[in-house]
């Protein structure tokens, strides 16, 4: 008999939810988390779309350590000396399943882990799972430090840099263009100062994404999320791009913070946290198999993440995948069959849910981003120059817009504009 019915590796977003669902179904479940406390090693930009969390914990809003409700969406095209922003507010952003919040993982992850523990899951913190135990080709436990712990089913929730996915399902290491490096700082500022600067109430805030000079024209982007008493600021760029970049990633972030569009927002703030993490960017086509003999992969261990430029989503996918993994593993345990066939309901559940449907719908976007290099330099500069034609009044004779705007577009090339627009629309 195995030591546990289920072992969950990793307690970020997917892991505690999988463990919660298993424990709630009466299964013995152990979570092994390498961080000394849950959240110690975790990072996200910080915006949680809450629909999937609500499905597991309908009352989460009264309990979870949420920062600000996001009610303001901004997306900016950044040239080195200019910023063109779309600023969107909508009452629907406040409501029900469409609600989203900024979160800080060092607070949010321990809360999620606590929910799993309350349901009956056991935790070991501070030890990494080094390898999977196998019986023939079938996963039957984990090796963590000195210990070998067996289980009928193992759920991998060990995140973007999974060293175990290869052992579990033979997945190759992701290609450098399918993974990005994220770097982030948390800058502390008084609550009212943040509210004034972002034009929001003290409970509400903004998600602000940037394309262009944030990554000095490399494929990637910047982000800002407002927390209660701090601002999360960071950027993400694919490993393949950073390898070519002349500017190291930490310098990109420092320059981004000094950009004239950002500096006033951060003025007087104190950096209280600095972190870096990998994030999956390859989308649906980069994903490994989700089910193996005795094993399931949930969240970013299966590269479930969507960066569509205007939204970044990994946490809501990981939470939903963790929920389905926990439920399907419990059903397979009840049926006494945790082979790949017995666990196949997991992939079916994900195909019927938004998780694989959204990843599939947006599967073309990573390829589009990788090749739409003009989006990161030429277009922000073209839009800046067009805006200058509209807004700069300095005594020089005004040019008719019907002549000046086409001239600026011609600089990039009408054909290039048409091609990029067509490819972008098709990718979405
Ligand atoms: C810069 C950046 C910005 C992002 N912004 C957003 C955002 O705004 N919104 C959003 O929804 N998503 C965002 N994401 C993505 C999001 O953070 C992830 O998709 C999400 O955290 C994945 O959850 P997970 O549970 O799969 O993995 P994680 O949350 O990474 O958790 C994995 C856990 O496994 C543990 N672990 C790893 N290896 C082992 C091991 N061998 N043994 C034991 N434990 C192990 C880790 O310590 C960790 O606790 C962002 C990511 C980055 C890097």
Coordinates of C-alpha atoms and ligand atoms in Angstrom, one line a residue:
X1 CA 0.0 0.0 0.0
X2 CA 1.3 3.5 -0.9
X3 CA 2.1 6.1 1.8
X4 CA -0.5 8.5 0.4
X5 CA -3.3 8.2 -2.1
X6 CA -2.0 11.4 -3.8
X7 CA 1.1 13.5 -3.8
X8 CA 1.1 17.1 -5.1
X9 CA 4.4 18.6 -6.0
X10 CA 4.5 22.4 -5.6
X11 CA 2.2 24.8 -3.8
X12 CA 1.8 27.9 -6.0
X13 CA -1.7 28.3 -7.6
X14 CA -2.5 24.9 -9.0
X15 CA -1.0 22.7 -6.2
X16 CA -3.1 23.8 -3.2
X17 CA -6.3 23.7 -5.2
X18 CA -5.6 20.1 -6.4
X19 CA -4.8 19.1 -2.8
X20 CA -7.9 20.9 -1.5
X21 CA -10.1 19.0 -4.0
X22 CA -8.5 15.7 -3.1
X23 CA -8.7 16.2 0.6
X24 CA -12.3 17.4 0.4
X25 CA -13.1 14.1 -1.4
X26 CA -11.6 12.3 1.6
X27 CA -8.3 11.2 0.0
X28 CA -5.0 11.2 1.9
X29 CA -2.8 13.8 0.2
X30 CA 0.7 15.2 0.7
X31 CA 1.9 18.5 -0.7
X32 CA 5.7 18.9 -1.1
X33 CA 6.8 22.5 -1.6
X34 CA 10.4 23.5 -1.9
X35 CA 9.9 27.0 -0.5
X36 CA 10.4 27.4 3.2
X37 CA 6.9 28.8 3.2
X38 CA 4.3 28.8 0.4
X39 CA 4.8 31.8 -1.8
X40 CA 8.5 32.2 -0.8
X41 CA 9.7 31.4 -4.3
X42 CA 6.7 32.6 -6.3
X43 CA 6.0 35.5 -8.5
X44 CA 3.5 36.9 -10.9
X45 CA 2.9 40.4 -12.3
X46 CA 0.1 40.3 -9.9
X47 CA -3.4 40.3 -11.5
X48 CA -5.7 37.5 -10.7
X49 CA -8.8 36.9 -12.8
X50 CA -11.0 35.4 -10.2
X51 CA -13.6 33.4 -12.1
X52 CA -11.9 30.0 -11.4
X53 CA -11.1 30.8 -7.8
X54 CA -14.7 31.7 -7.3
X55 CA -15.7 28.2 -8.5
X56 CA -13.7 26.6 -5.7
X57 CA -14.2 29.2 -3.0
X58 CA -17.4 31.2 -3.7
X59 CA -16.7 33.4 -0.6
X60 CA -13.1 34.1 -1.4
X61 CA -13.6 37.9 -1.5
X62 CA -14.2 38.0 2.3
X63 CA -11.2 35.8 3.1
X64 CA -8.3 36.0 0.5
X65 CA -5.5 38.6 0.9
X66 CA -6.5 40.6 -2.2
X67 CA -4.9 44.0 -3.0
X68 CA -7.1 46.2 -5.2
X69 CA -10.0 45.4 -7.5
X70 CA -8.8 46.2 -11.0
X71 CA -11.2 48.6 -12.6
X72 CA -8.9 50.5 -14.9
X73 CA -7.2 48.9 -17.9
X74 CA -4.4 50.7 -19.6
X75 CA -2.3 49.6 -22.5
X76 CA 0.6 51.8 -23.8
X77 CA 2.8 52.0 -26.9
X78 CA 6.0 53.3 -25.5
X79 CA 8.7 55.2 -27.5
X80 CA 11.8 56.2 -25.6
X81 CA 10.4 59.7 -25.2
X82 CA 6.7 59.3 -25.6
X83 CA 3.7 57.3 -24.4
X84 CA 0.4 56.6 -26.2
X85 CA -2.1 55.0 -23.9
X86 CA -5.5 53.5 -24.2
X87 CA -7.3 53.9 -20.9
X88 CA -10.4 51.8 -20.4
X89 CA -12.9 51.8 -17.4
X90 CA -16.1 49.8 -17.4
X91 CA -18.6 49.0 -14.6
X92 CA -18.5 45.3 -15.8
X93 CA -14.9 45.0 -14.6
X94 CA -16.3 45.2 -11.1
X95 CA -18.9 42.5 -11.4
X96 CA -19.0 38.8 -10.5
X97 CA -16.9 36.5 -12.6
X98 CA -15.4 39.4 -14.6
X99 CA -13.9 40.8 -11.4
X100 CA -10.1 40.7 -11.0
X101 CA -7.7 41.8 -8.3
X102 CA -4.0 42.6 -7.9
X103 CA -2.4 40.1 -5.6
X104 CA 1.0 39.7 -3.9
X105 CA 2.0 36.0 -4.0
X106 CA 3.9 36.1 -0.7
X107 CA 0.5 36.7 1.0
X108 CA -1.8 35.0 -1.5
X109 CA -0.1 31.6 -1.7
X110 CA 0.0 30.9 2.1
X111 CA -3.7 31.7 2.1
X112 CA -4.4 29.1 -0.6
X113 CA -2.1 26.5 1.1
X114 CA -4.0 27.2 4.3
X115 CA -7.3 26.3 2.5
X116 CA -5.8 22.9 1.4
X117 CA -4.5 22.2 5.0
X118 CA -7.9 23.1 6.5
X119 CA -9.4 20.5 4.1
X120 CA -7.0 17.9 5.4
X121 CA -4.0 18.0 3.1
X122 CA -0.6 17.4 4.8
X123 CA 2.3 19.7 3.9
X124 CA 6.1 19.3 3.8
X125 CA 7.8 22.7 3.2
X126 CA 11.5 23.5 2.5
X127 CA 12.3 20.3 0.5
X128 CA 12.4 20.0 -3.3
X129 CA 11.2 16.9 -5.1
X130 CA 14.4 15.8 -6.9
X131 CA 12.9 13.0 -9.0
X132 CA 9.9 10.8 -9.5
X133 CA 9.8 7.2 -8.3
X134 CA 8.7 4.8 -11.0
X135 CA 7.5 1.2 -11.1
X136 CA 8.2 0.1 -14.6
X137 CA 7.0 3.1 -16.6
X138 CA 4.5 4.2 -14.0
X139 CA 5.0 7.1 -11.6
X140 CA 4.5 5.8 -8.0
X141 CA 5.9 8.5 -5.8
X142 CA 8.6 11.1 -5.3
X143 CA 12.1 11.3 -4.0
X144 CA 12.6 14.4 -1.8
X145 CA 15.8 14.8 0.1
X146 CA 16.5 11.6 2.0
X147 CA 12.9 10.4 1.6
X148 CA 11.1 8.2 -0.9
X149 CA 7.4 8.7 -0.5
X150 CA 4.9 6.6 -2.5
X151 CA 1.5 7.4 -3.8
X152 CA -1.2 6.0 -6.2
X153 CA -1.2 9.3 -8.1
X154 CA 1.2 12.2 -8.4
X155 CA 0.1 15.7 -9.6
X156 CA 2.9 17.9 -10.8
X157 CA 2.2 21.6 -10.0
X158 CA 5.9 22.6 -9.9
X159 CA 5.5 25.6 -12.2
X160 CA 7.2 27.0 -15.3
X161 CA 10.7 25.5 -14.8
X162 CA 9.5 22.0 -14.1
X163 CA 12.4 19.6 -13.9
X164 CA 10.0 16.7 -13.4
X165 CA 7.7 17.0 -16.5
X166 CA 10.4 15.3 -18.6
X167 CA 10.5 12.3 -16.2
X168 CA 6.7 12.2 -15.9
X169 CA 5.6 12.3 -19.6
X170 CA 8.9 12.6 -21.6
X171 CA 8.4 16.3 -22.3
X172 CA 11.5 17.9 -23.8
X173 CA 12.8 21.1 -22.1
X174 CA 10.9 24.1 -23.7
X175 CA 12.6 26.0 -26.5
X176 CA 14.2 29.4 -25.6
X177 CA 11.5 31.2 -27.6
X178 CA 8.8 29.4 -25.6
X179 CA 10.0 30.7 -22.3
X180 CA 10.4 34.2 -21.0
X181 CA 12.2 35.8 -18.1
X182 CA 10.0 38.0 -15.8
X183 CA 11.6 40.5 -13.5
X184 CA 9.7 42.6 -11.0
X185 CA 10.0 45.1 -8.2
X186 CA 7.4 46.0 -5.6
X187 CA 7.6 49.7 -4.8
X188 CA 6.0 50.9 -1.6
X189 CA 4.0 54.1 -1.5
X190 CA 1.2 55.5 0.7
X191 CA -2.3 54.2 -0.3
X192 CA -3.7 57.6 -1.0
X193 CA -0.7 58.6 -3.2
X194 CA -1.2 55.5 -5.4
X195 CA -5.0 56.2 -5.6
X196 CA -4.4 59.8 -6.7
X197 CA -1.7 59.0 -9.2
X198 CA -3.7 56.2 -10.8
X199 CA -7.1 58.0 -10.6
X200 CA -8.8 55.4 -8.5
X201 CA -10.4 54.9 -5.1
X202 CA -8.4 53.3 -2.3
X203 CA -9.9 49.8 -3.0
X204 CA -9.6 50.0 -6.7
X205 CA -6.7 50.1 -9.1
X206 CA -5.2 49.6 -12.5
X207 CA -3.5 47.0 -14.7
X208 CA -1.2 48.7 -17.1
X209 CA 0.7 46.9 -19.9
X210 CA 3.4 48.4 -22.1
X211 CA 4.8 47.5 -25.5
X212 CA 7.9 49.1 -27.0
X213 CA 10.6 50.9 -25.1
X214 CA 9.9 48.8 -21.9
X215 CA 12.0 46.1 -23.5
X216 CA 14.0 48.5 -25.8
X217 CA 12.3 47.1 -28.9
X218 CA 12.9 43.4 -28.0
X219 CA 9.9 41.0 -28.1
X220 CA 8.2 41.3 -24.7
X221 CA 6.5 43.9 -22.6
X222 CA 6.2 45.8 -19.3
X223 CA 3.6 45.8 -16.7
X224 CA 2.3 47.8 -13.7
X225 CA -0.3 46.7 -11.2
X226 CA -1.4 48.8 -8.3
X227 CA -1.6 47.1 -4.9
X228 CA -3.0 48.6 -1.7
X229 CA 0.2 50.2 -0.5
X230 CA 2.6 49.4 -3.3
X231 CA 3.0 49.2 -7.0
X232 CA 4.3 46.1 -8.8
X233 CA 6.4 47.0 -11.9
X234 CA 8.2 44.7 -14.1
X235 CA 8.8 43.3 -17.6
X236 CA 8.9 40.1 -19.4
X237 CA 11.1 39.2 -22.4
X238 CA 11.6 35.8 -24.1
X239 CA 14.9 34.1 -23.4
X240 CA 15.8 34.0 -27.1
X241 CA 15.4 37.8 -27.3
X242 CA 17.3 38.5 -24.1
X243 CA 20.2 36.4 -25.4
X244 CA 20.5 38.9 -28.3
X245 CA 19.8 42.1 -26.2
X246 CA 22.6 44.5 -25.6
X247 CA 21.0 45.6 -22.4
X248 CA 20.9 43.2 -19.4
X249 CA 17.4 42.6 -18.0
X250 CA 18.0 44.4 -14.7
X251 CA 19.1 47.5 -16.6
X252 CA 15.9 47.2 -18.8
X253 CA 13.8 47.4 -15.7
X254 CA 15.8 50.4 -14.3
X255 CA 15.4 52.3 -17.6
X256 CA 11.7 51.4 -17.7
X257 CA 11.2 52.8 -14.2
X258 CA 12.9 56.1 -15.3
X259 CA 10.7 56.5 -18.4
X260 CA 8.9 59.8 -18.3
X261 CA 5.5 58.0 -18.3
X262 CA 6.5 55.9 -15.2
X263 CA 8.8 58.0 -13.1
X264 CA 6.1 60.3 -11.7
X265 CA 4.0 57.3 -10.7
X266 CA 6.9 55.8 -8.7
X267 CA 8.3 59.1 -7.4
X268 CA 9.2 58.9 -3.7
X269 CA 8.6 55.1 -3.5
X270 CA 10.8 52.6 -1.8
X271 CA 11.7 49.2 -3.5
X272 CA 10.7 46.5 -1.0
X273 CA 10.9 43.4 -3.1
X274 CA 12.9 42.3 -6.2
X275 CA 12.2 39.0 -7.9
X276 CA 12.8 37.1 -11.2
X277 CA 11.0 34.1 -12.5
X278 CA 10.5 32.1 -15.7
X279 CA 7.1 32.3 -17.5
X280 CA 5.8 30.1 -20.3
X281 CA 5.2 32.0 -23.5
X282 CA 4.9 29.3 -26.1
X283 CA 1.1 28.7 -25.7
X284 CA -0.9 25.7 -26.7
X285 CA 1.6 24.4 -29.2
X286 CA 4.4 24.2 -26.7
X287 CA 2.4 22.2 -24.1
X288 CA 3.5 18.7 -23.0
X289 CA 1.1 15.8 -22.6
X290 CA -1.1 16.4 -19.5
X291 CA -1.5 12.8 -18.4
X292 CA 0.9 9.9 -17.9
X293 CA 0.8 6.6 -16.1
X294 CA 0.0 7.6 -12.5
X295 CA 0.7 11.3 -13.1
X296 CA -1.0 14.5 -14.1
X297 CA 0.4 17.9 -14.9
X298 CA -1.4 21.1 -14.0
X299 CA -0.6 24.8 -14.3
X300 CA 2.7 26.0 -15.7
X301 CA 4.4 22.7 -15.2
X302 CA 2.3 22.0 -18.4
X303 CA 3.2 25.5 -19.7
X304 CA -0.5 26.7 -19.3
X305 CA -0.1 30.4 -19.7
X306 CA -1.4 33.0 -22.1
X307 CA 0.3 36.3 -22.8
X308 CA -1.9 38.0 -25.4
X309 CA -0.2 41.3 -25.1
X310 CA -3.3 43.0 -23.6
X311 CA -3.8 40.3 -20.9
X312 CA -1.4 38.0 -19.0
X313 CA -3.1 34.9 -17.6
X314 CA -1.5 32.0 -15.8
X315 CA -3.0 32.0 -12.3
X316 CA -6.7 31.5 -13.4
X317 CA -5.6 28.7 -15.7
X318 CA -3.5 27.1 -13.0
X319 CA -6.4 27.3 -10.4
X320 CA -8.9 25.7 -12.9
X321 CA -6.4 23.0 -13.9
X322 CA -5.6 22.3 -10.3
X323 CA -9.3 21.9 -9.6
X324 CA -9.9 19.5 -12.4
X325 CA -6.7 17.6 -11.6
X326 CA -7.7 17.1 -8.0
X327 CA -11.3 16.1 -8.9
X328 CA -10.2 13.7 -11.7
X329 CA -7.5 12.1 -9.5
X330 CA -10.1 11.6 -6.7
X331 CA -12.5 9.9 -9.2
X332 CA -9.7 7.7 -10.6
X333 CA -8.8 6.7 -7.0
X334 CA -12.4 5.8 -6.4
X335 CA -12.4 3.7 -9.5
X336 CA -9.2 2.0 -8.5
X337 CA -7.5 3.0 -11.8
X338 CA -4.8 5.7 -11.8
X339 CA -3.3 4.5 -15.1
X340 CA -3.1 7.0 -17.9
X341 CA -6.5 5.6 -19.1
X342 CA -8.0 6.0 -15.7
X343 CA -6.8 9.6 -15.4
X344 CA -7.8 10.6 -19.0
X345 CA -10.9 12.4 -17.7
X346 CA -8.6 15.2 -16.7
X347 CA -7.7 16.2 -20.2
X348 CA -11.3 15.8 -21.3
X349 CA -12.4 18.2 -18.5
X350 CA -9.8 20.7 -19.5
X351 CA -10.9 20.5 -23.2
X352 CA -14.5 21.3 -22.1
X353 CA -13.4 24.2 -19.9
X354 CA -12.0 27.6 -20.8
X355 CA -8.4 26.3 -20.0
X356 CA -7.7 24.4 -23.2
X357 CA -10.3 26.3 -25.2
X358 CA -8.6 29.7 -24.5
X359 CA -5.1 28.3 -25.0
X360 CA -6.2 26.8 -28.3
X361 CA -8.0 30.0 -29.5
X362 CA -4.9 32.1 -28.8
X363 CA -2.4 29.5 -30.0
X364 CA -1.3 31.7 -32.9
X365 CA -0.4 34.7 -30.7
X366 CA 3.1 33.5 -29.5
X367 CA 4.1 33.0 -33.2
X368 CA 2.7 36.4 -34.1
X369 CA 4.5 38.2 -31.3
X370 CA 7.8 36.5 -32.1
X371 CA 7.8 37.7 -35.7
X372 CA 5.9 41.1 -35.3
X373 CA 9.2 42.8 -34.4
X374 CA 7.9 46.2 -35.8
X375 CA 5.3 46.2 -32.9
X376 CA 8.1 46.7 -30.4
X377 CA 10.0 49.6 -32.0
X378 CA 8.7 51.1 -35.2
X379 CA 5.0 51.2 -34.4
X380 CA 5.4 53.0 -31.0
X381 CA 7.6 55.6 -32.8
X382 CA 5.2 55.9 -35.7
X383 CA 2.3 56.5 -33.4
X384 CA 4.3 59.0 -31.4
X385 CA 5.1 60.9 -34.6
X386 CA 1.4 60.9 -35.6
X387 CA 0.4 62.2 -32.2
X388 CA 2.9 64.9 -32.5
X389 CA 1.3 66.0 -35.7
X390 CA -2.0 66.3 -33.8
X391 CA -0.9 67.8 -30.5
X392 CA 2.4 69.7 -30.9
X393 CA 1.7 73.4 -31.6
X394 CA 4.9 75.3 -31.8
X395 CA 4.4 78.0 -34.4
X396 CA 5.7 76.1 -37.4
X397 CA 3.1 75.9 -40.1
X398 CA 0.6 73.1 -39.6
X399 CA 0.7 70.3 -42.2
X400 CA -2.7 68.9 -43.4
X401 CA -3.2 65.6 -41.6
X402 CA -4.3 64.0 -44.9
X403 CA -0.7 64.4 -46.0
X404 CA 1.3 64.1 -42.8
X405 CA -0.3 60.9 -41.4
X406 CA 0.1 58.8 -44.6
X407 CA 3.7 60.1 -44.9
X408 CA 4.4 58.7 -41.4
X409 CA 2.7 55.4 -42.2
X410 CA 4.7 55.2 -45.4
X411 CA 7.9 55.2 -43.3
X412 CA 7.0 51.8 -41.9
X413 CA 5.5 50.7 -45.2
X414 CA 1.9 50.3 -46.1
X415 CA 2.5 46.6 -47.0
X416 CA 4.1 45.9 -43.7
X417 CA 1.2 47.6 -41.8
X418 CA -1.3 45.6 -43.7
X419 CA 0.6 42.4 -43.2
X420 CA 1.1 42.9 -39.5
X421 CA -2.6 44.0 -39.0
X422 CA -3.8 40.9 -40.9
X423 CA -1.5 38.5 -39.0
X424 CA -2.4 40.1 -35.6
X425 CA -6.1 39.8 -36.4
X426 CA -5.7 36.2 -37.4
X427 CA -3.7 35.4 -34.3
X428 CA -6.5 36.7 -32.1
Ligands
LIG1 C1 6.7 38.3 -14.4 C2 5.5 37.5 -14.4 C3 4.3 38.1 -14.4 C4 3.1 37.3 -14.4 N1 1.9 38.0 -14.4 C5 0.8 37.3 -14.3 C6 -0.5 38.0 -14.0 O1 -0.5 39.2 -13.9 N2 -1.6 37.2 -14.0 C7 -1.6 35.9 -14.1 O2 -2.6 35.2 -14.0 N3 -0.4 35.2 -14.2 C8 0.7 35.9 -14.3 N4 1.9 35.2 -14.4 C9 1.9 33.8 -14.5 C10 1.6 33.1 -13.2 O3 2.5 33.6 -12.2 C11 1.8 31.6 -13.3 O4 1.2 31.1 -14.5 C12 1.2 30.9 -12.1 O5 1.9 31.2 -11.0 C13 1.3 29.4 -12.4 O6 0.9 28.7 -11.2 P1 1.5 27.3 -10.9 O7 0.8 26.8 -9.7 O8 1.4 26.4 -12.1 O9 3.0 27.5 -10.6 P2 3.7 28.4 -9.5 O10 2.8 29.4 -9.0 O11 5.0 28.9 -10.1 O12 4.0 27.4 -8.3 C14 4.9 26.3 -8.5 C15 5.3 25.9 -7.1 O13 6.1 24.7 -7.2 C16 7.2 24.8 -6.3 N5 8.2 23.9 -6.8 C17 8.9 24.0 -8.0 N6 9.7 22.9 -8.2 C18 9.5 22.1 -7.1 C19 10.1 20.9 -6.7 N7 10.9 20.2 -7.4 N8 9.7 20.4 -5.5 C20 8.8 21.0 -4.7 N9 8.2 22.2 -5.0 C21 8.6 22.7 -6.2 C22 7.6 26.3 -6.4 O14 8.3 26.7 -5.2 C23 6.2 26.9 -6.4 O15 5.7 27.1 -5.1 C24 3.1 35.9 -14.4 C25 4.4 35.3 -14.3 C26 5.5 36.1 -14.3 C27 6.9 35.4 -14.1

